[in-house]
Coordinates of C-alpha atoms in Angstrom, one line a residue:
Chain A
X274 CA -40.9 22.9 70.9
X275 CA -42.9 21.1 68.1
X276 CA -42.2 24.0 65.7
X277 CA -38.5 24.0 66.5
X278 CA -38.3 20.3 65.9
X279 CA -40.1 20.6 62.6
X280 CA -37.7 23.5 61.6
X281 CA -34.7 21.4 62.6
X282 CA -36.0 18.4 60.6
X283 CA -36.4 20.5 57.4
X284 CA -33.0 22.1 58.1
X285 CA -31.4 18.7 58.4
X286 CA -33.0 17.5 55.1
X287 CA -32.0 20.8 53.3
X288 CA -28.5 20.3 54.6
X289 CA -28.4 16.7 53.2
X290 CA -29.8 17.9 49.9
X291 CA -27.3 20.7 49.7
X292 CA -24.3 18.6 50.2
X293 CA -25.4 16.4 47.3
X294 CA -25.1 19.4 44.9
X295 CA -22.1 18.9 42.7
X296 CA -21.5 22.6 42.2
X297 CA -20.8 22.9 45.9
X298 CA -17.8 20.6 45.7
X299 CA -16.5 22.3 42.5
X300 CA -16.6 25.6 44.3
X301 CA -14.9 24.3 47.4
X302 CA -12.1 22.7 45.4
X303 CA -11.7 25.8 43.3
X304 CA -11.5 28.0 46.4
X305 CA -8.9 25.6 48.0
X306 CA -6.8 25.6 44.8
X307 CA -6.9 29.4 44.7
X308 CA -5.5 29.5 48.3
X309 CA -2.7 27.1 47.2
X310 CA -2.0 29.4 44.3
X311 CA -1.7 32.3 46.7
X312 CA 1.6 30.7 48.0
X313 CA 3.0 30.7 44.4
X314 CA 1.6 34.1 43.7
X315 CA 3.2 35.5 46.9
X316 CA 6.6 34.2 45.8
X317 CA 6.8 36.4 42.7
X318 CA 6.0 39.5 44.6
X319 CA 8.2 41.4 47.1
X320 CA 7.5 41.9 50.8
X321 CA 3.8 40.9 50.9
X322 CA 3.8 37.1 50.7
X323 CA 1.7 36.7 53.8
X324 CA -0.5 39.7 52.9
X325 CA -1.3 38.1 49.5
X326 CA -2.1 34.8 51.1
X327 CA -4.5 36.3 53.7
X328 CA -6.1 38.6 51.1
X329 CA -6.5 35.9 48.5
X330 CA -7.5 33.2 51.0
X331 CA -10.2 35.2 52.8
X332 CA -11.4 36.7 49.5
X333 CA -11.8 33.2 48.1
X334 CA -13.8 32.2 51.2
X335 CA -16.0 35.3 50.8
X336 CA -16.5 35.1 47.0
X337 CA -17.1 31.4 46.8
X338 CA -19.3 31.4 49.8
X339 CA -21.5 34.1 48.2
X340 CA -21.6 32.0 45.0
X341 CA -22.7 28.9 46.9
X342 CA -25.2 30.9 48.9
X343 CA -26.7 32.3 45.7
X344 CA -26.7 29.1 43.6
X345 CA -28.1 26.9 46.3
X346 CA -30.3 29.6 47.9
X347 CA -32.3 30.4 44.8
X348 CA -33.4 26.8 44.4
X349 CA -34.5 26.4 48.0
X350 CA -38.2 27.0 47.2
X351 CA -38.4 26.8 43.5
X352 CA -37.0 23.2 43.4
X353 CA -39.6 22.1 45.9
X354 CA -42.4 23.6 43.7
X355 CA -40.9 22.2 40.5
X356 CA -40.6 18.7 42.0
X357 CA -44.0 19.1 43.6
X358 CA -42.5 18.0 47.0
X359 CA -43.7 21.2 48.5
X360 CA -47.3 20.0 48.4
X361 CA -46.4 16.9 50.3
X362 CA -44.5 18.9 53.0
X363 CA -47.2 21.5 53.4
X364 CA -49.9 18.8 53.6
X365 CA -48.2 17.6 56.8
X366 CA -48.5 19.6 60.0
X367 CA -45.7 22.0 58.9
X368 CA -46.6 25.7 58.5
X369 CA -45.2 27.8 55.7
X370 CA -43.0 29.9 58.1
X371 CA -41.6 26.7 59.6
X372 CA -40.8 25.4 56.1
X373 CA -39.0 28.6 55.1
X374 CA -37.1 28.9 58.4
X375 CA -36.0 25.2 58.1
X376 CA -34.8 25.8 54.6
X377 CA -32.9 28.9 55.6
X378 CA -31.2 27.2 58.6
X379 CA -30.3 24.1 56.5
X380 CA -28.5 26.2 53.9
X381 CA -26.8 28.3 56.5
X382 CA -25.5 25.2 58.2
X383 CA -24.2 24.0 54.8
X384 CA -22.4 27.3 54.4
X385 CA -21.0 27.3 57.9
X386 CA -19.5 23.8 57.3
X387 CA -18.1 24.8 53.9
X388 CA -16.6 27.9 55.3
X389 CA -15.1 25.9 58.1
X390 CA -13.5 23.6 55.5
X391 CA -12.2 26.5 53.4
X392 CA -10.9 28.2 56.6
X393 CA -9.1 24.9 57.4
X394 CA -7.5 25.0 53.9
X395 CA -6.6 28.6 54.5
X396 CA -4.8 27.9 57.7
X397 CA -3.0 24.9 56.2
X398 CA -1.7 27.2 53.4
X399 CA -0.6 29.8 56.0
X400 CA 1.1 27.1 58.0
X401 CA 2.9 25.9 54.9
X402 CA 4.1 29.4 54.1
X403 CA 5.1 30.5 57.6
X404 CA 6.1 27.1 59.0
X405 CA 4.3 27.9 62.2
X406 CA 1.2 29.6 63.4
X407 CA 0.9 32.3 66.1
X408 CA -1.8 33.8 68.2
X409 CA -2.0 36.9 65.9
X410 CA -3.1 34.6 63.0
X411 CA -6.4 34.0 64.8
X412 CA -7.3 37.5 63.7
X413 CA -8.4 36.0 60.4
X414 CA -11.1 34.1 62.2
X415 CA -12.8 37.5 62.9
X416 CA -12.9 38.2 59.2
X417 CA -14.3 34.7 58.6
X418 CA -17.0 35.4 61.2
X419 CA -17.9 38.6 59.2
X420 CA -18.0 36.6 56.0
X421 CA -20.4 34.2 57.6
X422 CA -22.6 37.1 58.7
X423 CA -22.5 38.3 55.1
X424 CA -23.5 34.8 53.8
X425 CA -26.4 34.8 56.3
X426 CA -27.7 38.0 54.5
X427 CA -27.1 36.6 51.0
X428 CA -29.0 33.4 51.8
X429 CA -31.8 35.5 53.2
X430 CA -31.9 37.6 50.0
X431 CA -31.8 34.5 47.8
X432 CA -34.7 33.0 49.9
X433 CA -36.7 36.2 49.7
X434 CA -36.3 36.5 45.9
X435 CA -36.9 32.8 45.3
X436 CA -40.3 33.3 46.9
X437 CA -41.3 35.9 44.4
X438 CA -39.4 35.0 41.2
X439 CA -37.8 32.4 39.0
X440 CA -34.4 30.9 39.9
X441 CA -32.5 32.8 37.2
X442 CA -34.1 36.2 38.1
X443 CA -33.6 35.4 41.8
X444 CA -29.9 34.9 41.2
X445 CA -29.6 38.1 39.2
X446 CA -31.5 40.1 41.9
X447 CA -29.5 38.6 44.7
X448 CA -26.2 39.2 43.0
X449 CA -27.2 42.8 42.1
X450 CA -28.2 43.6 45.6
X451 CA -24.9 42.1 46.8
X452 CA -22.9 44.3 44.4
X453 CA -24.9 47.4 45.2
X454 CA -24.6 46.6 48.9
X455 CA -20.8 46.8 48.6
X456 CA -21.0 50.4 47.4
X457 CA -23.8 51.9 49.5
X458 CA -21.4 54.3 51.1
X459 CA -20.4 55.6 47.6
X460 CA -24.0 55.8 46.5
X461 CA -24.8 58.0 49.5
X462 CA -21.7 60.1 49.0
X463 CA -22.7 60.6 45.4
X464 CA -26.1 61.7 46.5
X465 CA -24.6 64.3 48.8
X466 CA -22.2 65.6 46.1
X467 CA -25.1 66.3 43.7
X468 CA -26.4 68.9 46.2
X469 CA -29.9 67.9 45.0
X470 CA -32.2 67.4 48.0
X471 CA -34.3 64.8 46.1
X472 CA -31.3 62.7 45.0
X473 CA -29.7 63.1 48.4
X474 CA -32.9 61.8 50.1
X475 CA -33.2 58.9 47.6
X476 CA -29.6 57.8 48.1
X477 CA -30.0 58.2 51.8
X478 CA -33.1 55.9 51.8
X479 CA -31.2 53.4 49.7
X480 CA -28.3 53.5 52.1
X481 CA -30.4 52.4 55.0
X482 CA -32.8 50.2 53.1
X483 CA -30.4 47.9 51.2
X484 CA -28.1 45.5 53.1
X485 CA -24.8 47.2 53.6
X486 CA -22.3 44.5 52.7
X487 CA -19.3 46.8 53.0
X488 CA -19.9 46.8 56.8
X489 CA -18.4 43.3 56.8
X490 CA -15.4 43.8 54.7
X491 CA -12.4 43.7 57.1
X492 CA -10.1 41.4 55.0
X493 CA -7.7 44.2 54.1
X494 CA -7.4 45.2 57.8
X495 CA -6.8 41.6 58.9
X496 CA -4.2 41.1 56.1
X497 CA -2.1 43.9 57.7
X498 CA -2.5 42.4 61.2
X499 CA -4.6 45.4 62.3
X500 CA -7.0 44.6 65.1
X501 CA -10.7 44.8 64.5
X502 CA -12.4 47.3 66.8
X503 CA -14.8 45.8 69.3
X504 CA -17.7 47.9 68.2
X505 CA -17.5 46.3 64.8
X506 CA -18.1 42.9 66.3
X507 CA -21.3 43.8 68.1
X508 CA -22.7 46.2 65.6
X509 CA -22.1 43.9 62.6
X510 CA -23.6 40.9 64.5
X511 CA -26.7 43.0 65.5
X512 CA -27.0 44.4 62.0
X513 CA -26.9 41.0 60.4
X514 CA -29.4 39.6 62.9
X515 CA -31.8 42.4 62.3
X516 CA -31.5 42.4 58.6
X517 CA -31.9 38.6 58.4
X518 CA -35.1 39.2 60.5
X519 CA -36.3 41.6 57.9
X520 CA -35.5 39.3 55.0
X521 CA -37.1 36.2 56.6
X522 CA -40.2 38.2 57.7
X523 CA -40.6 39.5 54.2
X524 CA -40.1 36.0 52.7
X525 CA -42.7 34.6 55.2
X526 CA -45.3 37.3 54.4
X527 CA -44.9 36.7 50.7
X528 CA -44.8 33.0 50.9
X529 CA -47.9 33.0 53.1
X530 CA -49.9 34.8 50.4
X531 CA -48.6 32.7 47.6
X532 CA -51.0 30.3 45.9
X533 CA -49.7 27.0 44.5
X534 CA -51.5 25.1 41.8
Chain B
X222 CA -59.0 29.6 68.9
X223 CA -59.6 29.0 65.2
X224 CA -56.8 28.4 62.7
X225 CA -57.7 31.6 60.8
X226 CA -57.3 33.8 63.8
X227 CA -54.1 32.0 64.8
X228 CA -52.7 32.7 61.3
X229 CA -53.7 36.3 61.6
X230 CA -51.9 36.7 64.9
X231 CA -48.8 35.1 63.4
X232 CA -48.9 37.4 60.5
X233 CA -49.2 40.4 62.8
X234 CA -46.2 39.1 64.8
X235 CA -44.2 38.8 61.6
X236 CA -45.1 42.3 60.5
X237 CA -44.2 43.5 64.0
X238 CA -40.8 41.8 63.7
X239 CA -40.2 43.2 60.3
X240 CA -40.9 46.8 61.4
X241 CA -38.9 46.5 64.6
X242 CA -36.0 45.0 62.5
X243 CA -36.2 47.9 60.0
X244 CA -35.9 50.4 62.8
X245 CA -33.1 48.4 64.4
X246 CA -31.1 48.2 61.2
X247 CA -31.4 52.0 60.7
X248 CA -30.2 52.6 64.3
X249 CA -27.3 50.2 64.1
X250 CA -26.1 51.5 60.8
X251 CA -26.2 55.1 62.1
X252 CA -24.3 54.1 65.2
X253 CA -21.7 52.3 63.1
X254 CA -21.3 55.3 60.8
X255 CA -20.7 57.6 63.7
X256 CA -17.8 55.3 64.7
X257 CA -16.1 54.9 61.3
X258 CA -16.9 58.3 59.7
X259 CA -16.9 56.2 56.5
X260 CA -18.1 59.0 54.2
X261 CA -15.0 61.1 55.0
X262 CA -12.7 58.2 54.0
X263 CA -14.6 57.6 50.9
X264 CA -14.5 61.1 49.5
X265 CA -10.7 61.1 49.8
X266 CA -10.4 58.0 47.7
X267 CA -12.9 59.2 45.1
X268 CA -10.8 62.1 44.1
X269 CA -8.7 59.7 41.9
X270 CA -10.8 58.1 39.2
X271 CA -8.5 55.2 38.4
X272 CA -8.5 53.9 42.0
X273 CA -12.2 54.4 42.2
X274 CA -13.0 52.4 39.1
X275 CA -10.8 49.5 40.2
X276 CA -12.4 49.6 43.6
X277 CA -15.8 49.2 42.0
X278 CA -14.5 46.3 39.9
X279 CA -13.0 44.6 42.9
X280 CA -16.5 44.1 44.5
X281 CA -15.2 44.9 47.9
X282 CA -11.9 42.9 47.5
X283 CA -9.8 46.0 47.1
X284 CA -7.0 44.5 49.3
X285 CA -6.6 41.7 46.9
X286 CA -6.6 44.1 44.0
X287 CA -3.9 46.1 45.7
X288 CA -1.8 43.0 46.1
X289 CA -2.2 42.3 42.4
X290 CA -1.2 45.8 41.5
X291 CA 1.8 45.8 43.7
X292 CA 2.9 42.6 42.1
X293 CA 2.5 44.2 38.7
X294 CA 4.7 47.1 39.9
X295 CA 7.4 44.6 40.9
X296 CA 7.2 42.7 37.6
X297 CA 7.0 45.9 35.6
X298 CA 10.0 47.5 37.3
X299 CA 12.0 44.3 37.1
X300 CA 11.4 43.9 33.4
X301 CA 12.3 47.5 32.7
X302 CA 15.5 47.2 34.8
X303 CA 16.5 44.1 32.9
X304 CA 15.9 45.8 29.6
X305 CA 17.9 48.9 30.8
X306 CA 14.9 51.0 29.9
X307 CA 15.1 54.8 30.2
X308 CA 11.3 55.3 30.6
X309 CA 9.2 54.0 33.5
X310 CA 5.9 55.7 32.4
X311 CA 3.6 53.2 34.1
X312 CA 5.5 53.0 37.4
X313 CA 4.0 56.0 39.1
X314 CA 0.4 55.3 38.0
X315 CA 0.6 51.6 39.0
X316 CA 1.9 52.6 42.5
X317 CA -0.8 55.2 42.9
X318 CA -3.5 52.6 42.1
X319 CA -2.0 50.0 44.4
X320 CA -1.8 52.5 47.3
X321 CA -5.2 53.9 46.6
X322 CA -6.7 50.5 46.7
X323 CA -4.9 49.7 50.0
X324 CA -3.6 52.8 51.8
X325 CA -1.9 50.5 54.4
X326 CA 0.3 48.7 51.9
X327 CA 3.5 50.0 53.3
X328 CA 5.9 48.1 51.0
X329 CA 4.3 49.8 48.0
X330 CA 5.2 53.2 49.4
X331 CA 8.6 52.3 50.7
X332 CA 10.0 50.1 47.8
X333 CA 7.9 52.1 45.3
X334 CA 9.6 55.3 46.4
X335 CA 13.0 53.7 45.9
X336 CA 12.1 52.4 42.5
X337 CA 10.9 55.9 41.5
X338 CA 13.8 57.9 43.1
X339 CA 16.8 55.9 41.9
X340 CA 18.7 57.5 39.0
X341 CA 18.4 56.0 35.6
X342 CA 19.0 53.2 34.6
X343 CA 18.8 51.8 38.2
X344 CA 15.4 53.4 38.7
X345 CA 12.9 55.8 37.2
X346 CA 14.8 58.9 38.2
X347 CA 11.7 60.6 39.5
X348 CA 12.5 61.7 43.0
X349 CA 9.7 64.2 43.1
X350 CA 7.2 61.5 42.3
X351 CA 8.8 59.4 45.1
X352 CA 8.3 62.3 47.5
X353 CA 4.6 62.5 46.6
X354 CA 4.1 58.8 47.0
X355 CA 5.8 58.8 50.5
X356 CA 3.8 61.9 51.5
X357 CA 0.6 60.1 50.7
X358 CA 1.8 57.1 52.6
X359 CA 2.6 59.3 55.7
X360 CA -0.9 60.8 55.5
X361 CA -2.4 57.3 55.5
X362 CA 0.0 55.8 58.0
X363 CA 1.1 58.8 60.2
X364 CA 2.7 56.6 62.9
X365 CA 5.0 54.7 60.5
X366 CA 8.4 56.3 61.3
X367 CA 10.2 54.3 58.6
X368 CA 8.3 56.2 55.9
X369 CA 9.6 59.5 57.4
X370 CA 13.1 58.1 57.2
X371 CA 12.6 57.0 53.6
X372 CA 11.3 60.5 52.8
X373 CA 14.4 62.0 54.4
X374 CA 16.7 59.8 52.4
X375 CA 15.1 61.0 49.1
X376 CA 15.8 64.6 50.2
X377 CA 19.3 63.6 51.4
X378 CA 20.6 61.3 48.6
X379 CA 18.6 62.3 45.5
X380 CA 17.8 66.0 46.0
X381 CA 20.8 66.9 48.3
X382 CA 18.3 69.1 50.2
X383 CA 19.9 68.6 53.7
X384 CA 17.7 71.1 55.5
X385 CA 14.5 69.3 54.4
X386 CA 16.1 65.9 55.1
X387 CA 16.9 67.0 58.6
X388 CA 13.4 68.3 59.1
X389 CA 11.9 65.0 57.9
X390 CA 14.3 62.8 59.8
X391 CA 13.6 64.7 62.9
X392 CA 9.9 64.3 62.5
X393 CA 10.4 60.6 61.9
X394 CA 12.6 60.3 65.0
X395 CA 9.7 61.6 67.1
X396 CA 7.2 59.0 65.8
X397 CA 6.3 56.2 68.2
X398 CA 8.7 53.2 68.0
X399 CA 11.3 55.1 66.1
X400 CA 14.8 53.7 66.7
X401 CA 17.6 55.7 68.3
X402 CA 19.7 55.6 65.1
X403 CA 17.2 57.9 63.4
X404 CA 18.2 60.6 65.9
X405 CA 21.9 60.0 65.2
X406 CA 21.2 60.0 61.5
X407 CA 19.4 63.3 61.8
X408 CA 22.2 64.9 63.8
X409 CA 24.8 63.6 61.3
X410 CA 22.9 64.9 58.3
X411 CA 22.5 68.3 60.1
X412 CA 26.2 68.5 60.5
X413 CA 26.9 67.6 56.9
X414 CA 24.4 70.2 55.7
X415 CA 26.2 72.9 57.7
X416 CA 23.5 73.2 60.4
X417 CA 26.0 72.9 63.2
X418 CA 23.6 74.4 65.8
X419 CA 20.9 71.9 65.0
X420 CA 23.4 69.1 65.0
X421 CA 24.8 70.1 68.4
X422 CA 21.2 70.3 69.8
X423 CA 20.4 66.8 68.5
X424 CA 23.7 65.2 69.6
X425 CA 23.2 66.7 73.1
X426 CA 19.8 65.3 73.3
X427 CA 21.1 61.9 72.1
X428 CA 23.8 62.1 74.7
X429 CA 21.3 62.8 77.5
X430 CA 18.8 60.1 76.4
X431 CA 21.2 57.3 75.2
X432 CA 20.3 54.0 76.7
X433 CA 23.8 52.5 76.3
X434 CA 27.4 53.7 76.6
X435 CA 28.3 53.1 73.0
X436 CA 25.8 55.6 71.8
X437 CA 26.6 58.0 74.6
X438 CA 30.3 57.8 73.7
X439 CA 29.5 58.3 70.0
X440 CA 27.4 61.4 70.8
X441 CA 30.2 62.8 73.0
X442 CA 32.7 62.4 70.1
X443 CA 30.3 64.1 67.7
X444 CA 29.8 67.0 70.2
X445 CA 33.6 67.3 70.5
X446 CA 34.0 67.4 66.7
X447 CA 31.3 70.0 66.5
X448 CA 33.0 72.2 69.1
X449 CA 36.3 71.8 67.2
X450 CA 34.5 72.6 63.9
X451 CA 33.0 75.8 65.4
X452 CA 36.3 76.9 66.9
X453 CA 38.1 76.3 63.6
X454 CA 35.5 78.4 61.9
X455 CA 35.9 81.2 64.4
X456 CA 39.7 81.1 64.1
X457 CA 39.5 81.3 60.3
X458 CA 37.4 84.5 60.7
X459 CA 40.2 85.9 62.9
X460 CA 42.8 84.8 60.3
X461 CA 40.8 86.7 57.6
X462 CA 40.7 89.8 59.8
X463 CA 44.5 89.6 60.3
X464 CA 45.1 89.2 56.5
X465 CA 42.9 92.3 55.9
X466 CA 44.8 94.4 58.4
X467 CA 48.4 93.4 57.5
X468 CA 47.9 92.5 53.8
X469 CA 49.3 89.0 54.2
X470 CA 48.1 85.8 55.8
X471 CA 49.3 84.7 59.3
X472 CA 51.7 81.8 59.1
X473 CA 50.9 80.6 62.6
X474 CA 48.6 81.3 65.5
X475 CA 51.5 83.0 67.3
X476 CA 51.2 85.7 64.7
X477 CA 47.7 86.3 65.8
X478 CA 48.9 86.3 69.4
X479 CA 51.6 88.9 68.6
X480 CA 49.1 91.1 66.8
X481 CA 46.7 91.1 69.8
X482 CA 44.0 89.1 68.1
X483 CA 44.3 86.2 70.7
X484 CA 45.4 86.2 74.3
X485 CA 46.5 82.5 74.3
X486 CA 47.0 79.9 71.5
X487 CA 43.7 78.1 71.5
X488 CA 43.5 74.3 72.0
X489 CA 41.1 71.8 70.6
X490 CA 38.8 69.8 72.9
X491 CA 41.5 67.1 73.2
X492 CA 43.9 69.7 74.6
X493 CA 46.2 70.0 71.5
X494 CA 46.8 73.4 70.0
X495 CA 45.3 74.3 66.7
X496 CA 47.8 75.0 63.8
X497 CA 47.7 77.0 60.6
X498 CA 48.1 75.0 57.4
X499 CA 50.0 75.9 54.3
X500 CA 46.8 77.3 52.8
X501 CA 46.5 79.7 55.6
X502 CA 43.5 78.1 57.2
X503 CA 43.2 76.7 60.7
X504 CA 43.6 72.9 61.1
X505 CA 43.8 70.3 63.8
X506 CA 47.3 69.3 64.8
X507 CA 48.3 65.8 63.6
X508 CA 48.5 64.6 67.2
X509 CA 44.9 65.8 67.9
X510 CA 42.4 63.2 69.1
X511 CA 39.4 65.0 67.6
X512 CA 37.9 63.3 64.5
X513 CA 36.4 65.8 62.2
X514 CA 35.6 63.1 59.7
X515 CA 32.6 62.2 61.9
X516 CA 30.9 65.4 60.6
X517 CA 31.3 64.4 56.9

C-alpha cells in the first residue's frame, strides 16, 4: 500500500507539472482548431462531410496526442536530473521503480485528460455538423480508446529512451519507433517477398519485437460507421498492457543500474 | 532480509515480468494476425506504387489522406468542367490513389465513375476507366449493390452493351439490401436489348415476389407486352413466308388465313385482333390495350 501511495503521489506531481507545460495547451488548441476546420473542409467536398470530420478529428487526437506524449515523455527523467530534484526524491523512501511508475502514470493521466478534452471538441464539431448525435456516433469512442492505448505505448517508449539518452535523441528514437511501428506489416511482407531466409527471419523478428502501432489504427473503419470486431478490443488491450510491461520493465532495469553524479 | 537481497529479488521479478510480457506480446500478435490476415490485404495494396508511397507518408492516417484526395478529385473535376476542358489526365490517377488509400470510400467509386464515364465536355469520356474503377470498388465492397447498378449504367448508357448491363444489374439485384427497382430495371433493359426470354423470366420473378400491387400490376403489364412482342415477331415470320410463296406481301391477316398459314386471326393479350400495317408488318390494332412502349 505504501508503494502505491508513493507512486500515486509522484503521478499527481507529474500531472501537475505536465499541465503547466505551455506546449500542451498549444497542441490542444491546435487540435481543436483543426477539428473546427474539418467542418469547413467537409463543405467543399462531396458526399463525405461526416467522413472527413471523423477522419480529421480522430487523426488530430491521435497525432497531437503522440506529439504531447513524446515532448513531455522525453523530459520525465532528464528534467529531474537536470534540475537535480531527482536526488532529493531518491533520498526519500522512494525506490527507483516507484519513481518511474509514478512518472509514467502521471503523464498517462495528463494524456487521458487531454484526450478527453479533444474528444469533447470532436463531438461538439460533430454535433454542429449533424445537428444531433446518435448512438452510432459512440463508435468513435472505440477509436479514441485505441488511441489511448497507442499513447500508453508511446509514453512507455519515451520513458525508456529518456532513461538511456538525451531528450533530443529520445524524441528522435521514440518518433522513429512510432513511424516504423506503423509499417511493421509492410516490413514483414517485404522480408517475405525477398525470398531470402535471412531477411525474412530478420523482418519477422522486427515484426514481433517492435510495437505494432498499426494494430490500433481503426479510424478509417470508424469514419465509415463500420463496427470494430470484438477480438480487436481484447487483443489490443492485452497487447498494449503486455508491451507497456516490457517497456516499463526495461526502463526500470536500466534506471536501476544508472549512476547519478 | 537485507536491502541488497530485496533489490535482487525485485530485479528478478522485473526480469520475469519482462520475459513473460515478451512471450505474451508475441502470442497476442500472432492471434491477432490470424484474425485479420493482414499480410494478404497489404500485398494487394502494394501492387500500386503511388498508393503505397502515400500510405507511408500518411503515417497510418490513410483515411484522412483518402479524404484529401477525394476532395482534390472534386476540385479538379469542377475546375476542368468550368474551363470546358477536353483532357482530364489526372482524374483517373487521383481516383485510384483515393480509393487505394481508403478502399471503402464509396463516393469516390460512384461519383468518380460518373465523372470518368460522362462524354466530353460533361466528363472525361473514359467509360472503360470508369468500369475499372467500379470493378475495383466491387472487389473491395462486394455487398454494395449500388455499385453494381452504377456499373450496369455505364454498360447501358455509355457503352450500349445491353447484355453486359443486364448481367451486372442482375448480379446487383441479388446483393443484400438491393431494392426491388433494380430487378425491374434489369428486366426493362433486357427487353430493350432484345433479350425477351431473360426479360420474361425476370418480370415473372418480380410478379411472384412483388410486395405491393403496383409493382405486381406493372410486372403483369410488362409480361403482357412481352407476349404481344413475341407474337408479333412470330406473325412477321409467317408474313415473310407468305411473301416468299406468293411473291407479294399479305395485306391483312385474313390473307394468311386463306392461304392456310393460320387457322384463326390471332388476338393480342387484351383480346383485340392483330392487324397488318401499310409496311406489311404486324401491328397492334389502335383499340388494343397492350402498351409496347413499356419495352422501349
